[in-house]
Amino acid sequence: MTSQYITTTDGTRIAIDLYLPTDSTCASPRACILTQTRYFRSISLRWPWRLLANQGRPFSFLHTRYYEGMLGAGYAVVAMDIRGTGASFGTVLHPWHVLERQDSVDVIDWITRQPWSNGRVGLWGMSYEATAAYLTVSTHHPAIKACVPMYMFYDMYNDIASPATFTGSIEYFTLGDNTWRVATSWPPSHTTRRDFFLSMNDRALVTDVRAIQPGSCTWNVECQRDLGGVSRWQATIDVYEPMQYHGWHAANHVVFTSLPFDHSVTIVGTPILTLWLASAAAPHSGDVFVYVTLVTQDSDVVYVTEGQCRAAHAPQDGAGGSMSRQSSPTYLLDPVPHNPDPDVPRHSFYERDRRPIPTCTKVMFGLLPIAFQAPRKARLQVRICGHDAKHFTQVDPSRTMELTADATTCVSSLSLPILETPPL
């Protein structure tokens, strides 16, 4: 890989990286793939860290894997910083300015004059780069033979700027059956909440509160293990890997499992979890992390959603119920801003709002919203643990946690928004 500047027709110096295959069998002129980026065209680490990556040479932070595939297929690769970004000179006037388009034409002209070029250029990129590639196609440069834009804006005016195209409907994707649906409100008006109660002694999820077995279950937080894989929190960082957890059985979670569904069930909205929780490290303690999963007929564990809460942010009155609106901060009972679902609890997370928790505290919080269709015969699971060291620091570490349930007031439950008549 070599780096250099190309001077455009208006005198602006554009920084590029040139990658050529090293295979001696590829000595003949070749086609070139061009990408126009404002995201990390090339990174050069400081000493001594540069020795740990790419043999001390600069490298692409985002696209190395793609470039390796292109070079392996015999293509040359040119990556350019658009004007005003990275090492390029000039000014960014606004995204995808017409001058950027002219810069790409100048770079293509430079490519076609090189001895290693056969005069054929393909355009490629993701996100901003993809739209830049698409706009370069509009120049009708004769050297352009292909364009592969990934995750682009198709029409900037109609997609973003023109309110005439707003329909007012909410379009969402449903995992499980992999379909798009449309609703006029969120959550959709056809959803009703269905409660699954946590039965302590048999670790079951039941829909009839009279069927729960009272009691308690205690677990040692230190004996629980973090899940492996790419988490939901890493989804926008590890862009090359699917979001996928593994290590469910080794995590030593406290697991409650339902009977198999007798028909498919579509969950659309924000699940809400209510736990009656005790901790051994009072008064400010009790981190709880919850995963909702499905168990398929093949006994595979499928991730649905997750959530977490610190018990000290869920104050309760001495009688075991929620504080009244007059005596409690508004963050406990008011709906979440920008969340139109009034059932979802709200917590402020301010230090001043932390409260000492009694021996048994009602902890109620919303999980991450989801649209998911559970197939027939799948079993629903609630998995509970006391830490997630991979993503969260324990402020008040507790060695043991306890869930408590009786047959009347202290009943833990998972409330799911179920789509009764799913419109397509």
Coordinates of C-alpha atoms in Angstrom, one line a residue:
M1 CA 0.0 0.0 0.0
T2 CA 1.2 3.5 -0.9
S3 CA -0.2 6.9 -0.1
Q4 CA 0.0 10.1 -2.1
Y5 CA -1.9 13.3 -3.1
I6 CA -3.8 13.9 -6.3
T7 CA -4.4 17.5 -7.4
T8 CA -7.9 18.1 -8.7
T9 CA -9.0 20.5 -11.5
D10 CA -9.6 23.3 -8.9
G11 CA -6.2 22.8 -7.2
T12 CA -7.4 20.9 -4.2
R13 CA -5.1 18.1 -3.0
I14 CA -6.9 14.8 -2.3
A15 CA -5.3 12.1 -0.2
I16 CA -5.5 8.5 -1.5
D17 CA -4.2 5.1 -0.6
L18 CA -3.3 2.7 -3.5
Y19 CA -3.4 -1.1 -2.9
L20 CA -2.0 -3.4 -5.6
P21 CA -2.0 -7.3 -5.5
T22 CA 1.4 -8.7 -4.6
D23 CA 0.8 -12.0 -6.5
S24 CA 3.4 -12.2 -9.3
T25 CA 0.8 -13.8 -11.6
C26 CA -1.2 -10.6 -11.6
A27 CA 1.4 -8.4 -13.3
S28 CA -0.9 -7.4 -16.2
P29 CA -3.1 -4.3 -16.1
R30 CA -6.1 -4.7 -13.9
A31 CA -9.4 -3.1 -13.0
C32 CA -9.6 -0.8 -10.0
I33 CA -12.2 -0.4 -7.3
L34 CA -12.6 3.1 -5.9
T35 CA -14.1 4.1 -2.6
Q36 CA -14.7 7.7 -1.4
T37 CA -14.7 8.0 2.3
R38 CA -14.8 10.4 5.2
Y39 CA -14.3 7.6 7.7
F40 CA -10.8 6.6 8.5
R41 CA -9.3 6.1 5.0
S42 CA -6.1 5.2 6.8
I43 CA -4.7 5.1 10.3
S44 CA -1.1 5.3 11.4
L45 CA -0.5 4.3 15.0
R46 CA 2.1 5.8 17.3
W47 CA 5.2 4.0 18.4
P48 CA 5.3 1.3 19.7
W49 CA 1.7 0.4 18.9
R50 CA 2.2 0.6 15.2
L51 CA 4.4 -2.6 15.4
L52 CA 1.3 -4.5 16.5
A53 CA -0.8 -3.9 13.4
N54 CA -0.1 -4.3 9.7
Q55 CA 3.6 -4.6 10.1
G56 CA 3.9 -1.0 11.2
R57 CA 2.3 0.4 8.1
P58 CA -0.9 2.5 8.0
F59 CA -4.1 0.5 7.6
S60 CA -7.8 1.0 7.0
F61 CA -9.8 0.8 10.3
L62 CA -13.1 -0.2 8.7
H63 CA -12.5 -1.8 5.3
T64 CA -9.4 -4.1 5.7
R65 CA -11.4 -7.3 5.3
Y66 CA -13.1 -6.0 2.2
Y67 CA -9.8 -4.8 0.6
E68 CA -8.2 -8.2 1.3
G69 CA -11.0 -9.9 -0.7
M70 CA -10.7 -7.4 -3.5
L71 CA -6.9 -7.7 -3.8
G72 CA -7.2 -11.5 -3.6
A73 CA -9.5 -11.4 -6.6
G74 CA -6.9 -9.4 -8.6
Y75 CA -8.3 -5.9 -8.3
A76 CA -6.4 -2.8 -7.5
V77 CA -8.0 -0.6 -4.8
V78 CA -7.9 3.1 -4.4
A79 CA -9.4 4.8 -1.2
M80 CA -9.7 8.5 -1.2
D81 CA -10.5 11.0 1.6
I82 CA -13.2 13.3 0.3
R83 CA -12.2 17.0 0.4
G84 CA -12.0 18.6 3.8
T85 CA -11.8 15.2 5.7
G86 CA -8.9 13.0 6.7
A87 CA -5.7 14.1 5.1
S88 CA -7.4 15.8 2.1
F89 CA -7.3 19.6 1.7
G90 CA -10.3 21.7 0.9
T91 CA -13.6 22.4 2.9
V92 CA -16.7 20.3 3.5
L93 CA -19.5 22.6 2.3
H94 CA -22.3 20.0 2.8
P95 CA -22.6 16.2 2.5
W96 CA -22.2 15.0 -1.1
H97 CA -21.4 18.4 -2.5
V98 CA -21.1 18.7 -6.3
L99 CA -17.4 19.4 -5.8
E100 CA -16.9 15.9 -4.3
R101 CA -18.4 14.5 -7.5
Q102 CA -15.9 16.4 -9.6
D103 CA -13.1 15.2 -7.3
S104 CA -14.1 11.6 -7.9
V105 CA -13.9 12.2 -11.7
D106 CA -10.4 13.6 -11.3
V107 CA -9.3 10.6 -9.3
I108 CA -10.8 8.2 -11.9
D109 CA -9.0 10.1 -14.6
W110 CA -5.8 9.6 -12.6
I111 CA -6.5 5.9 -12.2
T112 CA -7.0 5.3 -15.9
R113 CA -3.6 6.9 -16.7
Q114 CA -1.6 4.5 -14.4
P115 CA 0.5 1.7 -16.0
W116 CA -1.2 -0.9 -13.7
S117 CA -4.7 0.2 -14.9
N118 CA -6.7 -1.4 -17.7
G119 CA -9.0 1.6 -17.8
R120 CA -11.9 -0.1 -16.0
V121 CA -13.2 1.3 -12.6
G122 CA -15.7 -0.1 -10.2
L123 CA -17.2 2.0 -7.4
W124 CA -17.9 0.7 -3.9
G125 CA -18.7 1.9 -0.4
M126 CA -21.0 1.7 2.6
S127 CA -23.3 4.4 4.0
Y128 CA -21.9 7.8 3.1
E129 CA -19.4 6.2 0.7
A130 CA -22.2 4.3 -1.0
T131 CA -24.2 7.4 -1.8
A132 CA -21.0 9.1 -3.0
A133 CA -20.4 6.1 -5.3
Y134 CA -24.0 6.3 -6.6
L135 CA -23.6 10.1 -7.3
T136 CA -20.3 9.5 -9.2
V137 CA -22.2 7.1 -11.5
S138 CA -24.3 10.2 -12.5
T139 CA -21.2 11.7 -14.1
H140 CA -21.3 9.0 -16.8
H141 CA -17.5 8.7 -16.8
P142 CA -16.7 6.1 -19.5
A143 CA -14.3 4.2 -17.2
I144 CA -17.1 3.3 -14.7
K145 CA -18.1 -0.3 -15.3
A146 CA -19.8 -1.3 -12.0
C147 CA -21.1 0.2 -8.8
V148 CA -21.9 -1.7 -5.6
P149 CA -23.4 0.8 -3.0
M150 CA -24.1 -0.8 0.4
Y151 CA -26.6 0.8 2.8
M152 CA -27.0 4.0 0.7
F153 CA -29.6 6.7 0.6
Y154 CA -31.5 6.2 -2.7
D155 CA -33.0 9.7 -3.1
M156 CA -31.8 12.3 -0.6
Y157 CA -34.7 14.6 -1.2
N158 CA -37.5 12.1 -1.1
D159 CA -35.9 10.0 1.6
I160 CA -35.1 12.8 4.0
A161 CA -36.0 16.3 3.0
S162 CA -39.4 16.1 1.5
P163 CA -42.3 16.0 4.0
A164 CA -44.7 15.2 1.1
T165 CA -43.5 11.6 1.3
F166 CA -44.3 11.2 5.0
T167 CA -47.1 8.7 5.4
G168 CA -47.6 8.9 9.2
S169 CA -47.4 5.1 9.5
I170 CA -44.8 3.2 11.5
E171 CA -43.0 0.5 9.6
Y172 CA -41.2 -2.1 11.6
F173 CA -39.4 -5.4 11.0
T174 CA -40.5 -8.5 12.9
L175 CA -37.8 -11.0 13.7
G176 CA -38.7 -14.7 13.6
D177 CA -41.0 -14.6 10.6
N178 CA -38.8 -11.8 8.9
T179 CA -41.6 -9.7 7.7
W180 CA -42.3 -5.9 7.6
R181 CA -45.4 -4.6 9.2
V182 CA -47.1 -1.2 9.3
A183 CA -48.8 0.4 12.3
T184 CA -50.4 3.8 12.9
S185 CA -49.2 4.1 16.5
W186 CA -46.5 2.7 18.8
P187 CA -47.1 0.3 20.3
P188 CA -49.5 -0.9 17.7
S189 CA -53.2 -0.6 18.6
H190 CA -53.8 -4.3 18.3
T191 CA -51.4 -5.2 21.1
T192 CA -52.6 -6.4 24.5
R193 CA -50.4 -7.1 27.5
R194 CA -50.1 -10.7 28.7
D195 CA -48.5 -11.5 32.0
F196 CA -46.2 -14.5 32.7
F197 CA -45.7 -15.1 36.4
L198 CA -42.4 -16.4 37.9
S199 CA -43.1 -19.5 40.0
M200 CA -40.3 -19.8 42.5
N201 CA -40.0 -23.5 43.6
D202 CA -40.4 -25.1 40.2
R203 CA -38.8 -22.2 38.1
A204 CA -41.8 -22.1 35.8
L205 CA -43.4 -19.2 33.9
V206 CA -47.1 -19.5 34.2
T207 CA -50.0 -17.4 32.9
D208 CA -52.4 -18.1 35.8
V209 CA -51.3 -16.4 39.0
R210 CA -53.1 -19.1 41.0
A211 CA -50.6 -21.7 39.6
I212 CA -47.5 -20.1 41.0
Q213 CA -45.6 -21.9 43.8
P214 CA -44.6 -19.4 46.5
G215 CA -41.1 -19.4 48.0
S216 CA -37.8 -17.9 47.1
C217 CA -34.6 -18.6 45.1
T218 CA -31.2 -17.4 46.1
W219 CA -28.1 -17.3 43.8
N220 CA -24.5 -16.4 44.2
V221 CA -23.6 -13.5 41.8
E222 CA -19.9 -14.4 41.8
C223 CA -20.7 -17.9 40.4
Q224 CA -22.5 -16.4 37.3
R225 CA -20.6 -16.0 34.1
D226 CA -20.9 -13.4 31.3
L227 CA -22.2 -14.4 28.0
G228 CA -19.8 -14.7 25.0
G229 CA -20.3 -13.5 21.5
V230 CA -21.2 -10.1 20.0
S231 CA -23.7 -8.4 22.3
R232 CA -26.4 -5.9 21.5
W233 CA -24.2 -3.2 23.0
Q234 CA -21.4 -4.0 20.5
A235 CA -23.7 -4.3 17.4
T236 CA -22.6 -1.0 15.9
I237 CA -18.9 -1.6 16.7
D238 CA -18.4 -5.2 15.6
V239 CA -20.1 -4.4 12.2
Y240 CA -18.6 -7.5 10.6
E241 CA -20.1 -10.0 13.0
P242 CA -23.8 -10.8 13.6
M243 CA -25.2 -9.9 17.0
Q244 CA -25.2 -13.3 18.7
Y245 CA -24.8 -14.5 22.2
H246 CA -23.4 -17.9 23.2
G247 CA -22.6 -19.6 26.5
W248 CA -26.2 -19.7 27.8
H249 CA -25.8 -22.9 29.7
A250 CA -22.4 -22.0 31.3
A251 CA -23.7 -18.6 32.5
N252 CA -25.4 -20.1 35.5
H253 CA -28.4 -17.8 35.2
V254 CA -31.6 -18.2 37.2
V255 CA -34.0 -19.4 34.6
F256 CA -37.8 -19.6 34.5
T257 CA -39.4 -21.5 31.6
S258 CA -42.9 -21.6 30.2
L259 CA -44.8 -24.4 28.7
P260 CA -44.6 -24.7 24.8
F261 CA -46.8 -22.2 23.0
D262 CA -49.8 -23.9 21.3
H263 CA -49.6 -21.3 18.5
S264 CA -47.2 -18.6 17.2
V265 CA -47.0 -15.5 19.4
T266 CA -45.9 -12.1 18.1
I267 CA -44.3 -9.7 20.6
V268 CA -44.3 -6.1 19.6
G269 CA -43.4 -3.3 22.0
T270 CA -41.6 -3.0 25.3
P271 CA -41.6 -6.0 27.7
I272 CA -41.9 -5.0 31.3
L273 CA -40.4 -7.0 34.1
T274 CA -41.5 -6.9 37.8
L275 CA -39.2 -8.5 40.4
W276 CA -39.4 -8.8 44.1
L277 CA -35.7 -8.6 44.9
A278 CA -33.5 -8.8 48.0
S279 CA -29.7 -8.3 48.2
A280 CA -27.1 -9.1 50.7
A281 CA -25.3 -5.8 50.3
A282 CA -27.8 -3.2 51.5
P283 CA -28.6 -0.4 51.5
H284 CA -27.7 0.6 47.9
S285 CA -27.3 -2.6 45.9
G286 CA -28.9 -5.1 43.7
D287 CA -27.9 -4.8 40.0
V288 CA -30.2 -7.1 38.0
F289 CA -29.7 -8.1 34.4
V290 CA -32.4 -10.0 32.5
Y291 CA -32.5 -11.8 29.2
V292 CA -35.7 -13.0 27.5
T293 CA -35.0 -16.0 25.3
L294 CA -36.9 -18.8 23.5
V295 CA -36.1 -22.5 23.6
T296 CA -36.9 -24.1 20.2
Q297 CA -38.1 -27.7 19.6
D298 CA -34.4 -28.5 18.9
S299 CA -33.5 -27.1 22.4
D300 CA -31.6 -24.2 20.9
V301 CA -31.6 -20.9 22.9
V302 CA -32.7 -17.9 20.9
Y303 CA -32.1 -14.4 22.1
V304 CA -35.2 -12.1 22.1
T305 CA -34.3 -9.0 24.2
E306 CA -32.7 -7.9 27.4
G307 CA -32.7 -5.1 30.1
Q308 CA -31.1 -4.1 33.4
C309 CA -31.8 -2.0 36.4
R310 CA -30.2 -1.0 39.7
A311 CA -32.6 -1.7 42.6
A312 CA -31.7 1.6 44.3
H313 CA -33.3 3.4 41.4
A314 CA -36.7 1.8 42.0
P315 CA -37.8 3.2 45.4
Q316 CA -40.8 1.6 47.1
D317 CA -42.9 2.5 50.1
G318 CA -42.7 0.5 53.4
A319 CA -45.9 -1.4 52.6
G320 CA -44.3 -3.1 49.6
G321 CA -46.2 -1.2 46.9
S322 CA -45.2 1.7 44.7
M323 CA -44.9 5.1 46.2
S324 CA -47.8 7.4 45.6
R325 CA -47.6 10.1 43.0
Q326 CA -47.7 12.7 45.8
S327 CA -44.8 11.2 47.8
S328 CA -42.6 9.8 45.1
P329 CA -40.4 11.6 42.5
T330 CA -42.1 11.9 39.1
Y331 CA -39.5 9.7 37.5
L332 CA -41.0 6.5 39.0
L333 CA -44.5 6.9 37.6
D334 CA -44.4 9.2 34.6
P335 CA -44.0 7.7 31.2
V336 CA -40.5 7.7 29.5
P337 CA -40.0 10.8 27.3
H338 CA -40.5 10.0 23.7
N339 CA -41.9 6.6 24.6
P340 CA -45.6 6.7 23.9
D341 CA -46.2 3.5 25.9
P342 CA -47.6 4.7 29.3
D343 CA -47.0 1.3 30.9
V344 CA -43.2 1.6 30.7
P345 CA -41.7 2.7 34.1
R346 CA -39.3 5.6 34.2
H347 CA -36.2 6.0 36.4
S348 CA -34.1 9.1 36.7
F349 CA -30.7 7.4 37.5
Y350 CA -29.6 10.6 39.3
E351 CA -27.4 10.1 42.4
R352 CA -29.8 12.2 44.4
D353 CA -32.7 9.9 43.7
R354 CA -31.0 6.8 45.0
R355 CA -33.0 5.3 47.9
P356 CA -32.1 2.7 50.5
I357 CA -33.9 -0.5 49.6
P358 CA -35.8 -2.6 52.1
T359 CA -35.2 -6.3 52.6
C360 CA -37.5 -7.0 49.7
T361 CA -37.9 -4.4 47.0
K362 CA -40.2 -4.2 44.0
V363 CA -38.0 -3.6 41.0
M364 CA -40.0 -2.8 37.8
F365 CA -38.4 -1.7 34.5
G366 CA -38.8 -1.9 30.8
L367 CA -36.6 -4.1 28.6
L368 CA -35.4 -3.1 25.2
P369 CA -38.3 -2.9 22.7
I370 CA -38.7 -5.7 20.2
A371 CA -40.8 -7.1 17.4
F372 CA -40.4 -10.9 17.4
Q373 CA -42.6 -13.8 16.4
A374 CA -42.2 -16.9 18.6
P375 CA -43.1 -20.1 16.7
R376 CA -45.5 -22.7 17.8
K377 CA -44.1 -25.1 20.4
A378 CA -41.3 -22.7 21.5
R379 CA -40.9 -22.1 25.2
L380 CA -40.4 -18.7 26.7
Q381 CA -37.6 -18.1 29.2
V382 CA -36.7 -15.3 31.6
R383 CA -33.0 -15.5 32.6
I384 CA -31.8 -13.4 35.6
C385 CA -28.3 -12.6 36.7
G386 CA -26.6 -10.1 39.0
H387 CA -23.8 -8.7 36.8
D388 CA -22.6 -8.1 33.2
A389 CA -18.9 -7.4 33.7
K390 CA -18.3 -7.2 30.0
H391 CA -20.4 -4.0 29.7
F392 CA -21.2 -2.6 33.2
T393 CA -19.1 -1.9 36.3
Q394 CA -20.6 -3.0 39.6
V395 CA -20.9 0.0 41.8
D396 CA -22.3 -1.9 44.8
P397 CA -21.2 -5.5 44.3
S398 CA -23.5 -8.0 45.9
R399 CA -22.4 -11.6 46.5
T400 CA -25.9 -13.0 46.8
M401 CA -29.3 -12.1 45.4
E402 CA -32.7 -13.4 46.3
L403 CA -36.1 -13.5 44.5
T404 CA -39.1 -13.8 46.7
A405 CA -42.7 -14.7 45.9
D406 CA -45.9 -15.4 47.8
A407 CA -49.4 -16.2 46.6
T408 CA -50.9 -12.7 47.0
T409 CA -48.8 -9.5 46.8
C410 CA -45.1 -10.2 46.1
V411 CA -45.5 -11.8 42.6
S412 CA -42.8 -11.3 40.0
S413 CA -43.9 -11.3 36.4
L414 CA -43.0 -10.5 32.8
S415 CA -45.5 -8.5 30.9
L416 CA -45.4 -8.9 27.1
P417 CA -47.1 -6.8 24.5
I418 CA -48.8 -9.4 22.3
L419 CA -50.0 -8.6 18.8
E420 CA -53.4 -10.2 18.6
T421 CA -54.3 -9.5 14.9
P422 CA -51.0 -8.6 13.2
P423 CA -51.6 -6.4 10.2
L424 CA -49.2 -6.8 7.3

